[in-house]
Amino acid sequence: MACGGRAQLPLGLLLLLTLSEGSHFQHRELGHRAYAADGKSDDQRVLRLNKTRTSVGWWESAKQVMGWMMPPSIADGLGLLPSQVEVEFFVMSMCPDAKACEDVFLPVLRELAPLVNMNFTYIATLQDNSPVCMHGPAECAGDRQRLCVQKQVKSDGNASKLLDFASCQDSDLAAVPSNGQACARKAGVIASDFSSCSDAGGAGEALLVASAQRSSDLSIATSCTVRVQGEVFCVHNGDWEGCSSCDDDKAACLKTKVCNSVSSHGTRKSELCR
């Protein structure tokens, strides 16, 4: 009997577990928003929280599970697919594996930008709540730069700027972070906002701490790890790992993954996924 792999859960149990997890998450979020500042004791908050249970978390979780269980075309027809697909890169700004990974995937993600919610999350060690980067302080500075661009593009809704900045950084890893200003200009990022955020003492420091904490919380320590809709899609660690279902064209494989995961309702899927 093989000891590797995961046991296959009965379909009904899988649905029940996922719904329960979604409901629990929803209740915690409600509790945090509604009661964190009301001056009540923890016991009183729990009592009141139990009275505010909602079906929203259950329904969102149910839609996600049902989307997993059926062919993409059927899930799309039933409105179970999201309008944007979550794509997250766990990387280091001066890591050759990150560059190899991004060189393959960023061009296709630029084509699919309206269909994707793109995020870069950085891998670093936190010591006394300060990030320590594998390739030194210069890498930490480069990490802050991209996180600051990411924050700015989230507010203006133009994900292509983030991808352009990332590609520019990748074009010369040895020049990180000194190429940051030039890459920001090339990507059309507001220079003053970029500088105030990414310079030492700016908001970028807190962004990098939060980013490194997220990688740690998810136990992701390999740059580059790519996740799609919360699941590992592919890893580059000297060579490709975890994406054996793809053939040699990893970019086409990612495009198929995104296009199969996104809704055609109110999106540009039919245009971009040809």
PDB file of C-alpha atoms in Angstrom:
ATOM      1  CA  MET A   1       0.000   0.000   0.000  1.00  0.00           C
ATOM      2  CA  ALA A   2       1.415   3.364  -1.027  1.00  0.00           C
ATOM      3  CA  CYS A   3       1.968   5.875   1.762  1.00  0.00           C
ATOM      4  CA  GLY A   4       2.083   8.991  -0.444  1.00  0.00           C
ATOM      5  CA  GLY A   5      -0.726  11.143  -1.760  1.00  0.00           C
ATOM      6  CA  ARG A   6      -4.008  12.212  -0.203  1.00  0.00           C
ATOM      7  CA  ALA A   7      -7.057  10.078   0.545  1.00  0.00           C
ATOM      8  CA  GLN A   8     -10.082  10.714  -1.613  1.00  0.00           C
ATOM      9  CA  LEU A   9     -12.939  12.029   0.496  1.00  0.00           C
ATOM     10  CA  PRO A  10     -16.552  11.179  -0.306  1.00  0.00           C
ATOM     11  CA  LEU A  11     -18.134  14.004  -2.299  1.00  0.00           C
ATOM     12  CA  GLY A  12     -20.699  14.842   0.372  1.00  0.00           C
ATOM     13  CA  LEU A  13     -18.051  15.022   3.083  1.00  0.00           C
ATOM     14  CA  LEU A  14     -15.842  17.253   0.940  1.00  0.00           C
ATOM     15  CA  LEU A  15     -18.722  19.652   0.434  1.00  0.00           C
ATOM     16  CA  LEU A  16     -19.615  19.643   4.134  1.00  0.00           C
ATOM     17  CA  LEU A  17     -16.020  20.303   5.234  1.00  0.00           C
ATOM     18  CA  THR A  18     -15.570  23.153   2.781  1.00  0.00           C
ATOM     19  CA  LEU A  19     -18.878  24.739   3.713  1.00  0.00           C
ATOM     20  CA  SER A  20     -18.007  24.527   7.389  1.00  0.00           C
ATOM     21  CA  GLU A  21     -14.621  26.141   6.787  1.00  0.00           C
ATOM     22  CA  GLY A  22     -16.178  28.931   4.734  1.00  0.00           C
ATOM     23  CA  SER A  23     -18.830  29.539   7.363  1.00  0.00           C
ATOM     24  CA  HIS A  24     -16.212  29.644  10.136  1.00  0.00           C
ATOM     25  CA  PHE A  25     -14.147  32.151   8.168  1.00  0.00           C
ATOM     26  CA  GLN A  26     -17.191  34.321   7.535  1.00  0.00           C
ATOM     27  CA  HIS A  27     -18.095  34.313  11.209  1.00  0.00           C
ATOM     28  CA  ARG A  28     -14.577  35.303  12.229  1.00  0.00           C
ATOM     29  CA  GLU A  29     -14.591  38.149   9.741  1.00  0.00           C
ATOM     30  CA  LEU A  30     -17.963  39.382  10.960  1.00  0.00           C
ATOM     31  CA  GLY A  31     -16.747  39.189  14.520  1.00  0.00           C
ATOM     32  CA  HIS A  32     -13.671  41.225  13.744  1.00  0.00           C
ATOM     33  CA  ARG A  33     -15.546  43.931  11.837  1.00  0.00           C
ATOM     34  CA  ALA A  34     -18.557  44.247  14.071  1.00  0.00           C
ATOM     35  CA  TYR A  35     -17.276  43.673  17.569  1.00  0.00           C
ATOM     36  CA  ALA A  36     -13.549  44.318  17.824  1.00  0.00           C
ATOM     37  CA  ALA A  37     -14.036  47.855  19.111  1.00  0.00           C
ATOM     38  CA  ASP A  38     -17.296  47.592  21.056  1.00  0.00           C
ATOM     39  CA  GLY A  39     -15.746  47.247  24.501  1.00  0.00           C
ATOM     40  CA  LYS A  40     -17.424  43.908  25.173  1.00  0.00           C
ATOM     41  CA  SER A  41     -15.707  40.935  26.755  1.00  0.00           C
ATOM     42  CA  ASP A  42     -14.633  38.044  24.537  1.00  0.00           C
ATOM     43  CA  ASP A  43     -17.458  35.886  25.895  1.00  0.00           C
ATOM     44  CA  GLN A  44     -20.016  38.578  25.101  1.00  0.00           C
ATOM     45  CA  ARG A  45     -18.619  38.934  21.606  1.00  0.00           C
ATOM     46  CA  VAL A  46     -18.854  35.207  20.992  1.00  0.00           C
ATOM     47  CA  LEU A  47     -22.461  35.213  22.205  1.00  0.00           C
ATOM     48  CA  ARG A  48     -23.380  38.089  19.935  1.00  0.00           C
ATOM     49  CA  LEU A  49     -21.381  36.582  17.063  1.00  0.00           C
ATOM     50  CA  ASN A  50     -23.421  33.402  17.261  1.00  0.00           C
ATOM     51  CA  LYS A  51     -26.517  35.528  16.706  1.00  0.00           C
ATOM     52  CA  THR A  52     -25.121  37.086  13.521  1.00  0.00           C
ATOM     53  CA  ARG A  53     -24.498  33.910  11.540  1.00  0.00           C
ATOM     54  CA  THR A  54     -24.988  34.429   7.839  1.00  0.00           C
ATOM     55  CA  SER A  55     -25.373  32.226   4.793  1.00  0.00           C
ATOM     56  CA  VAL A  56     -22.988  34.335   2.707  1.00  0.00           C
ATOM     57  CA  GLY A  57     -19.877  32.358   3.652  1.00  0.00           C
ATOM     58  CA  TRP A  58     -21.707  29.070   3.101  1.00  0.00           C
ATOM     59  CA  TRP A  59     -22.908  30.088  -0.340  1.00  0.00           C
ATOM     60  CA  GLU A  60     -19.536  31.363  -1.538  1.00  0.00           C
ATOM     61  CA  SER A  61     -17.867  28.160  -0.346  1.00  0.00           C
ATOM     62  CA  ALA A  62     -20.581  26.051  -1.945  1.00  0.00           C
ATOM     63  CA  LYS A  63     -20.090  27.801  -5.278  1.00  0.00           C
ATOM     64  CA  GLN A  64     -16.344  27.194  -5.095  1.00  0.00           C
ATOM     65  CA  VAL A  65     -16.757  23.486  -4.382  1.00  0.00           C
ATOM     66  CA  MET A  66     -19.403  23.039  -7.059  1.00  0.00           C
ATOM     67  CA  GLY A  67     -17.114  24.799  -9.526  1.00  0.00           C
ATOM     68  CA  TRP A  68     -14.374  22.268  -8.720  1.00  0.00           C
ATOM     69  CA  MET A  69     -16.694  19.289  -9.167  1.00  0.00           C
ATOM     70  CA  MET A  70     -17.990  19.971 -12.663  1.00  0.00           C
ATOM     71  CA  PRO A  71     -16.583  20.717 -16.122  1.00  0.00           C
ATOM     72  CA  PRO A  72     -15.625  24.408 -16.568  1.00  0.00           C
ATOM     73  CA  SER A  73     -18.261  24.999 -19.256  1.00  0.00           C
ATOM     74  CA  ILE A  74     -21.057  23.809 -16.971  1.00  0.00           C
ATOM     75  CA  ALA A  75     -19.708  25.718 -13.956  1.00  0.00           C
ATOM     76  CA  ASP A  76     -19.489  28.833 -16.118  1.00  0.00           C
ATOM     77  CA  GLY A  77     -23.044  28.421 -17.391  1.00  0.00           C
ATOM     78  CA  LEU A  78     -24.288  28.181 -13.803  1.00  0.00           C
ATOM     79  CA  GLY A  79     -22.431  31.333 -12.788  1.00  0.00           C
ATOM     80  CA  LEU A  80     -20.065  29.522 -10.418  1.00  0.00           C
ATOM     81  CA  LEU A  81     -16.789  30.910 -11.777  1.00  0.00           C
ATOM     82  CA  PRO A  82     -15.180  34.182 -10.587  1.00  0.00           C
ATOM     83  CA  SER A  83     -14.849  37.279 -12.750  1.00  0.00           C
ATOM     84  CA  GLN A  84     -11.112  37.330 -11.994  1.00  0.00           C
ATOM     85  CA  VAL A  85      -8.727  34.488 -11.240  1.00  0.00           C
ATOM     86  CA  GLU A  86      -6.329  34.827  -8.309  1.00  0.00           C
ATOM     87  CA  VAL A  87      -2.726  34.364  -9.463  1.00  0.00           C
ATOM     88  CA  GLU A  88       0.032  34.757  -6.879  1.00  0.00           C
ATOM     89  CA  PHE A  89       3.802  34.545  -7.318  1.00  0.00           C
ATOM     90  CA  PHE A  90       5.926  33.778  -4.258  1.00  0.00           C
ATOM     91  CA  VAL A  91       9.350  35.092  -5.195  1.00  0.00           C
ATOM     92  CA  MET A  92      12.545  37.008  -4.320  1.00  0.00           C
ATOM     93  CA  SER A  93      13.390  40.039  -6.444  1.00  0.00           C
ATOM     94  CA  MET A  94      17.005  38.972  -7.124  1.00  0.00           C
ATOM     95  CA  CYS A  95      16.401  35.238  -7.464  1.00  0.00           C
ATOM     96  CA  PRO A  96      17.309  33.620 -10.811  1.00  0.00           C
ATOM     97  CA  ASP A  97      14.478  31.100 -10.369  1.00  0.00           C
ATOM     98  CA  ALA A  98      12.000  33.953  -9.984  1.00  0.00           C
ATOM     99  CA  LYS A  99      13.281  35.493 -13.221  1.00  0.00           C
ATOM    100  CA  ALA A 100      13.057  32.150 -15.063  1.00  0.00           C
ATOM    101  CA  CYS A 101       9.514  31.695 -13.841  1.00  0.00           C
ATOM    102  CA  GLU A 102       8.379  35.236 -14.586  1.00  0.00           C
ATOM    103  CA  ASP A 103      10.003  35.285 -18.032  1.00  0.00           C
ATOM    104  CA  VAL A 104       7.705  32.400 -18.977  1.00  0.00           C
ATOM    105  CA  PHE A 105       4.468  33.442 -17.283  1.00  0.00           C
ATOM    106  CA  LEU A 106       4.334  37.256 -17.216  1.00  0.00           C
ATOM    107  CA  PRO A 107       3.795  37.735 -20.980  1.00  0.00           C
ATOM    108  CA  VAL A 108       0.690  35.536 -21.005  1.00  0.00           C
ATOM    109  CA  LEU A 109      -0.596  37.145 -17.816  1.00  0.00           C
ATOM    110  CA  ARG A 110      -0.191  40.545 -19.452  1.00  0.00           C
ATOM    111  CA  GLU A 111      -2.436  39.316 -22.286  1.00  0.00           C
ATOM    112  CA  LEU A 112      -4.981  38.083 -19.753  1.00  0.00           C
ATOM    113  CA  ALA A 113      -4.633  41.037 -17.352  1.00  0.00           C
ATOM    114  CA  PRO A 114      -8.377  41.928 -17.232  1.00  0.00           C
ATOM    115  CA  LEU A 115      -9.165  38.358 -16.171  1.00  0.00           C
ATOM    116  CA  VAL A 116      -6.521  38.106 -13.442  1.00  0.00           C
ATOM    117  CA  ASN A 117      -6.019  39.485  -9.946  1.00  0.00           C
ATOM    118  CA  MET A 118      -2.236  39.394  -9.882  1.00  0.00           C
ATOM    119  CA  ASN A 119      -0.145  39.490  -6.703  1.00  0.00           C
ATOM    120  CA  PHE A 120       3.527  39.134  -5.839  1.00  0.00           C
ATOM    121  CA  THR A 121       4.340  37.856  -2.354  1.00  0.00           C
ATOM    122  CA  TYR A 122       7.895  37.884  -1.112  1.00  0.00           C
ATOM    123  CA  ILE A 123       9.881  35.223   0.688  1.00  0.00           C
ATOM    124  CA  ALA A 124      12.127  36.522   3.461  1.00  0.00           C
ATOM    125  CA  THR A 125      13.026  35.664   7.043  1.00  0.00           C
ATOM    126  CA  LEU A 126      11.557  37.857   9.760  1.00  0.00           C
ATOM    127  CA  GLN A 127      13.886  38.652  12.643  1.00  0.00           C
ATOM    128  CA  ASP A 128      12.428  40.923  15.334  1.00  0.00           C
ATOM    129  CA  ASN A 129       9.754  41.864  12.795  1.00  0.00           C
ATOM    130  CA  SER A 130      12.369  42.990  10.277  1.00  0.00           C
ATOM    131  CA  PRO A 131      12.799  41.147   6.956  1.00  0.00           C
ATOM    132  CA  VAL A 132      16.125  39.516   6.124  1.00  0.00           C
ATOM    133  CA  CYS A 133      16.427  38.652   2.432  1.00  0.00           C
ATOM    134  CA  MET A 134      18.456  35.750   1.021  1.00  0.00           C
ATOM    135  CA  HIS A 135      20.334  37.947  -1.458  1.00  0.00           C
ATOM    136  CA  GLY A 136      20.943  40.782   0.990  1.00  0.00           C
ATOM    137  CA  PRO A 137      19.583  44.300   1.668  1.00  0.00           C
ATOM    138  CA  ALA A 138      19.510  45.143  -2.054  1.00  0.00           C
ATOM    139  CA  GLU A 139      16.966  42.381  -2.576  1.00  0.00           C
ATOM    140  CA  CYS A 140      14.820  43.650   0.300  1.00  0.00           C
ATOM    141  CA  ALA A 141      14.841  47.067  -1.385  1.00  0.00           C
ATOM    142  CA  GLY A 142      13.801  45.501  -4.696  1.00  0.00           C
ATOM    143  CA  ASP A 143      11.029  43.596  -2.937  1.00  0.00           C
ATOM    144  CA  ARG A 144       9.737  46.827  -1.397  1.00  0.00           C
ATOM    145  CA  GLN A 145       9.770  48.522  -4.782  1.00  0.00           C
ATOM    146  CA  ARG A 146       7.566  45.942  -6.447  1.00  0.00           C
ATOM    147  CA  LEU A 147       5.202  45.791  -3.482  1.00  0.00           C
ATOM    148  CA  CYS A 148       4.816  49.573  -3.653  1.00  0.00           C
ATOM    149  CA  VAL A 149       4.011  49.385  -7.364  1.00  0.00           C
ATOM    150  CA  GLN A 150       1.561  46.590  -6.598  1.00  0.00           C
ATOM    151  CA  LYS A 151      -0.180  48.761  -4.006  1.00  0.00           C
ATOM    152  CA  GLN A 152      -0.402  51.675  -6.437  1.00  0.00           C
ATOM    153  CA  VAL A 153      -1.812  49.652  -9.332  1.00  0.00           C
ATOM    154  CA  LYS A 154      -4.449  48.099  -7.048  1.00  0.00           C
ATOM    155  CA  SER A 155      -5.827  51.590  -6.531  1.00  0.00           C
ATOM    156  CA  ASP A 156      -5.878  52.544 -10.220  1.00  0.00           C
ATOM    157  CA  GLY A 157      -6.887  49.101 -11.527  1.00  0.00           C
ATOM    158  CA  ASN A 158      -4.150  48.805 -14.168  1.00  0.00           C
ATOM    159  CA  ALA A 159      -2.452  45.451 -13.549  1.00  0.00           C
ATOM    160  CA  SER A 160      -0.370  45.816 -16.727  1.00  0.00           C
ATOM    161  CA  LYS A 161       1.761  48.436 -14.946  1.00  0.00           C
ATOM    162  CA  LEU A 162       2.726  45.913 -12.296  1.00  0.00           C
ATOM    163  CA  LEU A 163       3.669  43.315 -14.899  1.00  0.00           C
ATOM    164  CA  ASP A 164       5.661  45.898 -16.874  1.00  0.00           C
ATOM    165  CA  PHE A 165       7.558  46.927 -13.750  1.00  0.00           C
ATOM    166  CA  ALA A 166       8.275  43.293 -12.855  1.00  0.00           C
ATOM    167  CA  SER A 167       9.588  42.531 -16.348  1.00  0.00           C
ATOM    168  CA  CYS A 168      11.801  45.613 -16.226  1.00  0.00           C
ATOM    169  CA  GLN A 169      13.265  44.558 -12.863  1.00  0.00           C
ATOM    170  CA  ASP A 170      13.872  41.060 -14.219  1.00  0.00           C
ATOM    171  CA  SER A 171      15.731  42.370 -17.265  1.00  0.00           C
ATOM    172  CA  ASP A 172      18.785  43.073 -15.078  1.00  0.00           C
ATOM    173  CA  LEU A 173      18.743  41.390 -11.664  1.00  0.00           C
ATOM    174  CA  ALA A 174      22.200  42.740 -10.846  1.00  0.00           C
ATOM    175  CA  ALA A 175      20.815  46.288 -11.150  1.00  0.00           C
ATOM    176  CA  VAL A 176      18.109  45.766  -8.509  1.00  0.00           C
ATOM    177  CA  PRO A 177      17.207  48.068  -6.753  1.00  0.00           C
ATOM    178  CA  SER A 178      19.040  50.865  -8.620  1.00  0.00           C
ATOM    179  CA  ASN A 179      16.875  50.253 -11.705  1.00  0.00           C
ATOM    180  CA  GLY A 180      13.689  50.872  -9.698  1.00  0.00           C
ATOM    181  CA  GLN A 181      13.129  54.505 -10.670  1.00  0.00           C
ATOM    182  CA  ALA A 182      13.735  53.820 -14.373  1.00  0.00           C
ATOM    183  CA  CYS A 183      11.424  50.796 -14.268  1.00  0.00           C
ATOM    184  CA  ALA A 184       8.758  52.831 -12.489  1.00  0.00           C
ATOM    185  CA  ARG A 185       8.895  55.493 -15.211  1.00  0.00           C
ATOM    186  CA  LYS A 186       8.780  52.847 -17.932  1.00  0.00           C
ATOM    187  CA  ALA A 187       5.730  51.236 -16.345  1.00  0.00           C
ATOM    188  CA  GLY A 188       3.932  54.578 -15.967  1.00  0.00           C
ATOM    189  CA  VAL A 189       3.974  54.542 -12.170  1.00  0.00           C
ATOM    190  CA  ILE A 190       3.627  57.863 -10.319  1.00  0.00           C
ATOM    191  CA  ALA A 191       7.242  58.634  -9.391  1.00  0.00           C
ATOM    192  CA  SER A 192       6.587  60.590  -6.187  1.00  0.00           C
ATOM    193  CA  ASP A 193       4.318  57.892  -4.782  1.00  0.00           C
ATOM    194  CA  PHE A 194       6.826  55.221  -5.737  1.00  0.00           C
ATOM    195  CA  SER A 195       9.713  56.953  -3.987  1.00  0.00           C
ATOM    196  CA  SER A 196       7.862  57.826  -0.791  1.00  0.00           C
ATOM    197  CA  CYS A 197       6.652  54.232  -0.467  1.00  0.00           C
ATOM    198  CA  SER A 198       9.771  52.289  -1.444  1.00  0.00           C
ATOM    199  CA  ASP A 199      12.490  54.370   0.207  1.00  0.00           C
ATOM    200  CA  ALA A 200      13.799  53.366   3.645  1.00  0.00           C
ATOM    201  CA  GLY A 201      11.249  54.232   6.298  1.00  0.00           C
ATOM    202  CA  GLY A 202       8.386  54.306   3.791  1.00  0.00           C
ATOM    203  CA  ALA A 203       5.214  52.229   3.655  1.00  0.00           C
ATOM    204  CA  GLY A 204       7.062  49.581   1.669  1.00  0.00           C
ATOM    205  CA  GLU A 205       8.749  48.322   4.823  1.00  0.00           C
ATOM    206  CA  ALA A 206       5.425  47.327   6.382  1.00  0.00           C
ATOM    207  CA  LEU A 207       4.309  45.845   3.054  1.00  0.00           C
ATOM    208  CA  LEU A 208       7.390  43.604   2.969  1.00  0.00           C
ATOM    209  CA  VAL A 209       6.904  42.476   6.569  1.00  0.00           C
ATOM    210  CA  ALA A 210       3.281  41.523   5.799  1.00  0.00           C
ATOM    211  CA  SER A 211       4.358  39.803   2.576  1.00  0.00           C
ATOM    212  CA  ALA A 212       7.080  37.753   4.274  1.00  0.00           C
ATOM    213  CA  GLN A 213       4.635  36.825   7.030  1.00  0.00           C
ATOM    214  CA  ARG A 214       2.140  35.565   4.453  1.00  0.00           C
ATOM    215  CA  SER A 215       4.766  33.327   2.841  1.00  0.00           C
ATOM    216  CA  SER A 216       5.714  32.000   6.258  1.00  0.00           C
ATOM    217  CA  ASP A 217       2.095  31.403   7.273  1.00  0.00           C
ATOM    218  CA  LEU A 218       1.565  29.369   4.098  1.00  0.00           C
ATOM    219  CA  SER A 219       4.886  27.505   4.585  1.00  0.00           C
ATOM    220  CA  ILE A 220       6.080  28.609   1.149  1.00  0.00           C
ATOM    221  CA  ALA A 221       9.860  28.978   1.065  1.00  0.00           C
ATOM    222  CA  THR A 222      10.694  28.241  -2.588  1.00  0.00           C
ATOM    223  CA  SER A 223      11.131  31.027  -5.103  1.00  0.00           C
ATOM    224  CA  CYS A 224       9.414  30.743  -7.521  1.00  0.00           C
ATOM    225  CA  THR A 225       6.099  29.205  -6.446  1.00  0.00           C
ATOM    226  CA  VAL A 226       3.018  30.087  -8.487  1.00  0.00           C
ATOM    227  CA  ARG A 227      -0.470  29.605  -7.084  1.00  0.00           C
ATOM    228  CA  VAL A 228      -3.739  29.849  -9.015  1.00  0.00           C
ATOM    229  CA  GLN A 229      -6.964  30.170  -7.052  1.00  0.00           C
ATOM    230  CA  GLY A 230      -5.118  29.289  -3.862  1.00  0.00           C
ATOM    231  CA  GLU A 231      -3.551  26.073  -5.187  1.00  0.00           C
ATOM    232  CA  VAL A 232       0.062  25.543  -6.268  1.00  0.00           C
ATOM    233  CA  PHE A 233       0.183  25.522 -10.051  1.00  0.00           C
ATOM    234  CA  CYS A 234       3.916  25.353 -10.726  1.00  0.00           C
ATOM    235  CA  VAL A 235       7.291  25.746  -9.025  1.00  0.00           C
ATOM    236  CA  HIS A 236      10.678  26.656 -10.477  1.00  0.00           C
ATOM    237  CA  ASN A 237      13.555  25.555  -8.261  1.00  0.00           C
ATOM    238  CA  GLY A 238      16.478  25.006 -10.594  1.00  0.00           C
ATOM    239  CA  ASP A 239      13.988  23.261 -12.875  1.00  0.00           C
ATOM    240  CA  TRP A 240      10.215  22.989 -13.160  1.00  0.00           C
ATOM    241  CA  GLU A 241       8.444  21.101 -10.391  1.00  0.00           C
ATOM    242  CA  GLY A 242       4.820  20.302  -9.616  1.00  0.00           C
ATOM    243  CA  CYS A 243       3.529  21.091 -13.090  1.00  0.00           C
ATOM    244  CA  SER A 244       4.013  17.715 -14.754  1.00  0.00           C
ATOM    245  CA  SER A 245       0.487  17.898 -16.175  1.00  0.00           C
ATOM    246  CA  CYS A 246       1.725  20.696 -18.450  1.00  0.00           C
ATOM    247  CA  ASP A 247       3.789  19.942 -21.519  1.00  0.00           C
ATOM    248  CA  ASP A 248       6.822  22.002 -22.524  1.00  0.00           C
ATOM    249  CA  ASP A 249       4.685  25.099 -23.114  1.00  0.00           C
ATOM    250  CA  LYS A 250       4.116  26.173 -19.497  1.00  0.00           C
ATOM    251  CA  ALA A 251       2.729  29.558 -20.559  1.00  0.00           C
ATOM    252  CA  ALA A 252      -0.015  27.962 -22.664  1.00  0.00           C
ATOM    253  CA  CYS A 253      -0.788  25.659 -19.761  1.00  0.00           C
ATOM    254  CA  LEU A 254      -1.249  28.643 -17.414  1.00  0.00           C
ATOM    255  CA  LYS A 255      -3.459  30.364 -19.978  1.00  0.00           C
ATOM    256  CA  THR A 256      -5.669  27.281 -20.174  1.00  0.00           C
ATOM    257  CA  LYS A 257      -5.830  27.147 -16.383  1.00  0.00           C
ATOM    258  CA  VAL A 258      -6.894  30.789 -16.113  1.00  0.00           C
ATOM    259  CA  CYS A 259      -9.384  30.588 -18.968  1.00  0.00           C
ATOM    260  CA  ASN A 260     -10.991  27.450 -17.553  1.00  0.00           C
ATOM    261  CA  SER A 261     -11.274  29.108 -14.143  1.00  0.00           C
ATOM    262  CA  VAL A 262     -12.798  32.466 -15.061  1.00  0.00           C
ATOM    263  CA  SER A 263     -16.387  33.416 -15.795  1.00  0.00           C
ATOM    264  CA  SER A 264     -17.498  34.485 -19.271  1.00  0.00           C
ATOM    265  CA  HIS A 265     -20.263  36.648 -17.777  1.00  0.00           C
ATOM    266  CA  GLY A 266     -19.358  40.335 -17.819  1.00  0.00           C
ATOM    267  CA  THR A 267     -15.711  39.647 -18.700  1.00  0.00           C
ATOM    268  CA  ARG A 268     -13.535  39.669 -21.825  1.00  0.00           C
ATOM    269  CA  LYS A 269     -13.032  35.899 -21.688  1.00  0.00           C
ATOM    270  CA  SER A 270     -14.365  35.201 -25.177  1.00  0.00           C
ATOM    271  CA  GLU A 271     -11.963  37.788 -26.607  1.00  0.00           C
ATOM    272  CA  LEU A 272      -8.856  36.971 -24.568  1.00  0.00           C
ATOM    273  CA  CYS A 273      -9.120  33.186 -24.313  1.00  0.00           C
ATOM    274  CA  ARG A 274      -9.232  32.321 -27.994  1.00  0.00           C
TER     275      ARG A 274
END
